[in-house]
mmCIF file of C-alpha atoms in Angstrom:
data_model
loop_
_atom_site.group_PDB
_atom_site.id
_atom_site.type_symbol
_atom_site.label_atom_id
_atom_site.label_comp_id
_atom_site.label_asym_id
_atom_site.label_seq_id
_atom_site.Cartn_x
_atom_site.Cartn_y
_atom_site.Cartn_z
ATOM 1 C CA UNK A 1 0.000 0.000 0.000
ATOM 2 C CA UNK A 2 1.280 3.492 -0.892
ATOM 3 C CA UNK A 3 2.191 5.792 1.972
ATOM 4 C CA UNK A 4 -0.116 8.842 1.959
ATOM 5 C CA UNK A 5 2.732 11.254 2.707
ATOM 6 C CA UNK A 6 4.713 9.679 -0.136
ATOM 7 C CA UNK A 7 1.832 10.317 -2.546
ATOM 8 C CA UNK A 8 1.651 13.955 -1.458
ATOM 9 C CA UNK A 9 5.414 14.282 -1.893
ATOM 10 C CA UNK A 10 5.283 12.774 -5.390
ATOM 11 C CA UNK A 11 2.474 15.145 -6.394
ATOM 12 C CA UNK A 12 4.462 18.095 -5.060
ATOM 13 C CA UNK A 13 7.637 16.938 -6.831
ATOM 14 C CA UNK A 14 5.731 16.613 -10.109
ATOM 15 C CA UNK A 15 4.262 20.091 -9.698
ATOM 16 C CA UNK A 16 7.700 21.580 -8.951
ATOM 17 C CA UNK A 17 9.124 19.859 -12.007
ATOM 18 C CA UNK A 18 6.428 21.312 -14.290
ATOM 19 C CA UNK A 19 6.911 24.816 -12.875
ATOM 20 C CA UNK A 20 10.693 24.597 -13.295
ATOM 21 C CA UNK A 21 10.519 23.140 -16.815
ATOM 22 C CA UNK A 22 7.628 25.008 -18.427
ATOM 23 C CA UNK A 23 6.309 27.553 -15.941
ATOM 24 C CA UNK A 24 3.379 27.801 -13.606
ATOM 25 C CA UNK A 25 0.895 28.418 -16.437
ATOM 26 C CA UNK A 26 1.573 24.956 -17.878
ATOM 27 C CA UNK A 27 0.602 23.129 -14.700
ATOM 28 C CA UNK A 28 -2.527 20.982 -15.159
ATOM 29 C CA UNK A 29 -3.846 18.961 -12.231
ATOM 30 C CA UNK A 30 -4.950 16.098 -14.487
ATOM 31 C CA UNK A 31 -1.459 15.832 -16.005
ATOM 32 C CA UNK A 32 0.130 15.916 -12.543
ATOM 33 C CA UNK A 33 -2.156 13.083 -11.418
ATOM 34 C CA UNK A 34 -1.298 11.021 -14.504
ATOM 35 C CA UNK A 35 2.436 11.555 -14.071
ATOM 36 C CA UNK A 36 2.254 10.362 -10.460
ATOM 37 C CA UNK A 37 -0.029 7.425 -11.271
ATOM 38 C CA UNK A 38 -3.066 8.544 -9.291
ATOM 39 C CA UNK A 39 -6.514 9.799 -10.200
ATOM 40 C CA UNK A 40 -7.228 13.527 -10.225
ATOM 41 C CA UNK A 41 -9.410 13.404 -7.055
ATOM 42 C CA UNK A 42 -6.336 12.099 -5.201
ATOM 43 C CA UNK A 43 -4.551 15.377 -5.917
ATOM 44 C CA UNK A 44 -7.506 17.283 -4.451
ATOM 45 C CA UNK A 45 -7.288 15.134 -1.339
ATOM 46 C CA UNK A 46 -3.981 16.854 -0.554
ATOM 47 C CA UNK A 47 -4.463 20.232 -2.270
ATOM 48 C CA UNK A 48 -7.943 21.745 -2.354
ATOM 49 C CA UNK A 49 -7.389 23.301 -5.780
ATOM 50 C CA UNK A 50 -4.760 24.032 -8.426
ATOM 51 C CA UNK A 51 -3.805 27.321 -6.773
ATOM 52 C CA UNK A 52 -3.009 25.603 -3.492
ATOM 53 C CA UNK A 53 -0.840 23.051 -5.322
ATOM 54 C CA UNK A 54 1.022 25.826 -7.160
ATOM 55 C CA UNK A 55 1.565 27.737 -3.907
ATOM 56 C CA UNK A 56 2.850 24.627 -2.129
ATOM 57 C CA UNK A 57 5.245 23.931 -5.010
ATOM 58 C CA UNK A 58 6.599 27.492 -4.964
ATOM 59 C CA UNK A 59 7.084 27.383 -1.197
ATOM 60 C CA UNK A 60 8.939 24.066 -1.316
ATOM 61 C CA UNK A 61 11.171 25.247 -4.179
ATOM 62 C CA UNK A 62 12.117 28.300 -2.152
ATOM 63 C CA UNK A 63 12.744 26.330 1.047
ATOM 64 C CA UNK A 64 15.029 23.827 -0.658
ATOM 65 C CA UNK A 65 17.016 26.521 -2.436
ATOM 66 C CA UNK A 66 18.094 27.928 0.917
ATOM 67 C CA UNK A 67 18.667 24.869 3.065
ATOM 68 C CA UNK A 68 21.150 23.264 0.690
ATOM 69 C CA UNK A 69 23.690 26.041 1.333
ATOM 70 C CA UNK A 70 23.018 26.752 5.003
ATOM 71 C CA UNK A 71 23.892 23.247 6.170
ATOM 72 C CA UNK A 72 27.391 23.247 4.602
ATOM 73 C CA UNK A 73 28.017 26.715 6.055
ATOM 74 C CA UNK A 74 27.056 25.511 9.546
ATOM 75 C CA UNK A 75 29.202 22.395 9.174
ATOM 76 C CA UNK A 76 32.210 24.306 7.851
ATOM 77 C CA UNK A 77 31.982 26.975 10.531
ATOM 78 C CA UNK A 78 31.827 24.297 13.237
ATOM 79 C CA UNK A 79 35.216 23.032 12.038
ATOM 80 C CA UNK A 80 36.904 26.454 12.162
ATOM 81 C CA UNK A 81 39.688 26.684 14.746
ATOM 82 C CA UNK A 82 40.511 30.358 14.323
ATOM 83 C CA UNK A 83 39.510 33.611 12.629
ATOM 84 C CA UNK A 84 41.470 32.804 9.476
ATOM 85 C CA UNK A 85 39.717 29.434 9.129
ATOM 86 C CA UNK A 86 36.367 31.168 9.521
ATOM 87 C CA UNK A 87 37.229 33.779 6.858
ATOM 88 C CA UNK A 88 38.200 31.000 4.452
ATOM 89 C CA UNK A 89 34.886 29.232 5.090
ATOM 90 C CA UNK A 90 32.897 32.433 4.440
ATOM 91 C CA UNK A 91 34.861 33.007 1.230
ATOM 92 C CA UNK A 92 34.365 29.400 0.111
ATOM 93 C CA UNK A 93 30.609 29.486 0.760
ATOM 94 C CA UNK A 94 30.276 32.783 -1.119
ATOM 95 C CA UNK A 95 32.165 31.373 -4.104
ATOM 96 C CA UNK A 96 29.853 28.341 -4.118
ATOM 97 C CA UNK A 97 26.740 30.491 -3.761
ATOM 98 C CA UNK A 98 27.835 32.833 -6.588
ATOM 99 C CA UNK A 99 28.752 29.999 -8.950
ATOM 100 C CA UNK A 100 27.221 29.862 -12.426
ATOM 101 C CA UNK A 101 25.868 26.387 -11.643
ATOM 102 C CA UNK A 102 23.513 27.967 -9.086
ATOM 103 C CA UNK A 103 22.005 30.479 -11.492
ATOM 104 C CA UNK A 104 18.775 28.457 -11.771
ATOM 105 C CA UNK A 105 18.478 28.339 -7.983
ATOM 106 C CA UNK A 106 18.826 32.118 -7.741
ATOM 107 C CA UNK A 107 16.217 32.503 -10.486
ATOM 108 C CA UNK A 108 13.909 30.163 -8.581
ATOM 109 C CA UNK A 109 14.121 32.382 -5.531
ATOM 110 C CA UNK A 110 13.313 35.482 -7.562
ATOM 111 C CA UNK A 111 10.421 33.695 -9.248
ATOM 112 C CA UNK A 112 8.929 32.648 -5.919
ATOM 113 C CA UNK A 113 9.445 36.135 -4.479
ATOM 114 C CA UNK A 114 7.519 37.432 -7.495
ATOM 115 C CA UNK A 115 4.693 34.977 -6.842
ATOM 116 C CA UNK A 116 4.592 36.159 -3.229
ATOM 117 C CA UNK A 117 3.565 39.635 -4.387
ATOM 118 C CA UNK A 118 0.086 38.339 -5.209
ATOM 119 C CA UNK A 119 -0.169 35.459 -2.738
ATOM 120 C CA UNK A 120 -0.347 36.217 0.987
ATOM 121 C CA UNK A 121 0.111 32.500 1.677
ATOM 122 C CA UNK A 122 3.409 32.357 -0.240
ATOM 123 C CA UNK A 123 4.529 35.660 1.302
ATOM 124 C CA UNK A 124 3.911 34.367 4.835
ATOM 125 C CA UNK A 125 5.663 31.063 4.099
ATOM 126 C CA UNK A 126 8.684 32.911 2.675
ATOM 127 C CA UNK A 127 8.802 35.128 5.744
ATOM 128 C CA UNK A 128 8.927 32.051 7.977
ATOM 129 C CA UNK A 129 11.459 30.201 5.789
ATOM 130 C CA UNK A 130 13.689 33.282 5.697
ATOM 131 C CA UNK A 131 13.596 33.594 9.465
ATOM 132 C CA UNK A 132 14.285 29.876 9.950
ATOM 133 C CA UNK A 133 17.218 29.875 7.523
ATOM 134 C CA UNK A 134 18.730 33.246 8.386
ATOM 135 C CA UNK A 135 18.472 32.514 12.100
ATOM 136 C CA UNK A 136 20.770 29.540 11.487
ATOM 137 C CA UNK A 137 23.244 31.806 9.679
ATOM 138 C CA UNK A 138 22.899 34.369 12.494
ATOM 139 C CA UNK A 139 23.772 31.675 15.058
ATOM 140 C CA UNK A 140 27.001 30.991 13.162
ATOM 141 C CA UNK A 141 27.797 34.717 13.109
ATOM 142 C CA UNK A 142 26.970 35.104 16.818
ATOM 143 C CA UNK A 143 29.321 32.241 17.693
ATOM 144 C CA UNK A 144 32.038 33.837 15.549
ATOM 145 C CA UNK A 145 31.460 37.140 17.367
ATOM 146 C CA UNK A 146 31.895 35.459 20.742
ATOM 147 C CA UNK A 147 35.269 34.213 19.516
ATOM 148 C CA UNK A 148 36.204 37.683 18.204
ATOM 149 C CA UNK A 149 36.260 36.407 14.618
ATOM 150 C CA UNK A 150 33.856 39.026 13.266
ATOM 151 C CA UNK A 151 33.179 42.625 14.253
ATOM 152 C CA UNK A 152 31.204 43.181 17.456
ATOM 153 C CA UNK A 153 29.049 45.882 15.812
ATOM 154 C CA UNK A 154 27.585 43.388 13.325
ATOM 155 C CA UNK A 155 23.989 42.440 14.031
ATOM 156 C CA UNK A 156 24.009 38.711 13.210
ATOM 157 C CA UNK A 157 20.415 38.439 11.965
ATOM 158 C CA UNK A 158 20.477 41.670 9.960
ATOM 159 C CA UNK A 159 23.782 40.527 8.437
ATOM 160 C CA UNK A 160 22.245 37.204 7.375
ATOM 161 C CA UNK A 161 19.377 38.996 5.616
ATOM 162 C CA UNK A 162 21.722 41.527 4.002
ATOM 163 C CA UNK A 163 24.057 38.852 2.644
ATOM 164 C CA UNK A 164 21.086 37.047 1.130
ATOM 165 C CA UNK A 165 20.229 40.325 -0.585
ATOM 166 C CA UNK A 166 23.731 40.324 -2.073
ATOM 167 C CA UNK A 167 23.151 36.858 -3.452
ATOM 168 C CA UNK A 168 19.804 37.794 -5.001
ATOM 169 C CA UNK A 169 21.394 40.901 -6.480
ATOM 170 C CA UNK A 170 23.479 38.665 -8.721
ATOM 171 C CA UNK A 171 20.329 37.775 -10.682
ATOM 172 C CA UNK A 172 20.230 41.298 -12.126
ATOM 173 C CA UNK A 173 23.825 40.983 -13.305
ATOM 174 C CA UNK A 174 23.102 37.534 -14.752
ATOM 175 C CA UNK A 175 20.286 39.018 -16.822
ATOM 176 C CA UNK A 176 22.879 41.192 -18.590
ATOM 177 C CA UNK A 177 25.834 38.824 -18.943
ATOM 178 C CA UNK A 178 26.928 40.403 -22.229
ATOM 179 C CA UNK A 179 27.752 43.662 -20.480
ATOM 180 C CA UNK A 180 28.397 42.710 -16.846
ATOM 181 C CA UNK A 181 31.573 40.887 -15.894
ATOM 182 C CA UNK A 182 30.227 38.361 -13.397
ATOM 183 C CA UNK A 183 33.672 37.609 -11.995
ATOM 184 C CA UNK A 184 34.043 41.311 -11.174
ATOM 185 C CA UNK A 185 30.562 41.289 -9.622
ATOM 186 C CA UNK A 186 31.608 38.346 -7.435
ATOM 187 C CA UNK A 187 34.762 40.162 -6.396
ATOM 188 C CA UNK A 188 32.874 43.348 -5.465
ATOM 189 C CA UNK A 189 30.237 41.478 -3.485
ATOM 190 C CA UNK A 190 32.776 39.254 -1.749
ATOM 191 C CA UNK A 191 34.837 42.311 -0.790
ATOM 192 C CA UNK A 192 31.750 44.085 0.577
ATOM 193 C CA UNK A 193 30.678 41.071 2.651
ATOM 194 C CA UNK A 194 34.198 40.509 3.917
ATOM 195 C CA UNK A 195 34.673 44.156 4.914
ATOM 196 C CA UNK A 196 31.273 44.242 6.598
ATOM 197 C CA UNK A 197 31.972 41.109 8.664
ATOM 198 C CA UNK A 198 35.674 41.468 9.347
ATOM 199 C CA UNK A 199 36.504 45.134 8.869
#
């Protein structure tokens, strides 16, 4: 017998896949049901309508895009023995976050933020995800502050939100790759983050 939570997960995965491949407008509940191997009423058992399914898919896409980078940052920071180690970890995470391979992930975030402008449910979920994720980053910064590895004046939570803004800002540069040197953008942003944290 199929696990109910597994069926919901498969429906959500299928919806996310459609949104990522062809956009939200292409999502059809009947097609989602067929791709998962269930009948259409089964989809409505978990999501009361198409809009709720789309919102859930956007929220999950956003959540995943953040957690996959926060965990390595926490793990790396936990291994730091001194300020120089911590600086290297921050630099390494920034270089990973700014990488060209993560362009789609940055675009996903912007897309979901756009959807939040007309959906209070998505907006509230994003607010909670942001706080959950950036609180974890803030904990890392607070620990580094206690060890005198970053400036005492830095507000850990505000810094976590601001750095995320830096990351999202790269999307604008990526939209104009012919004229913007993305390596230079990385260097500017990395320098700004480093100066802000370390002085």
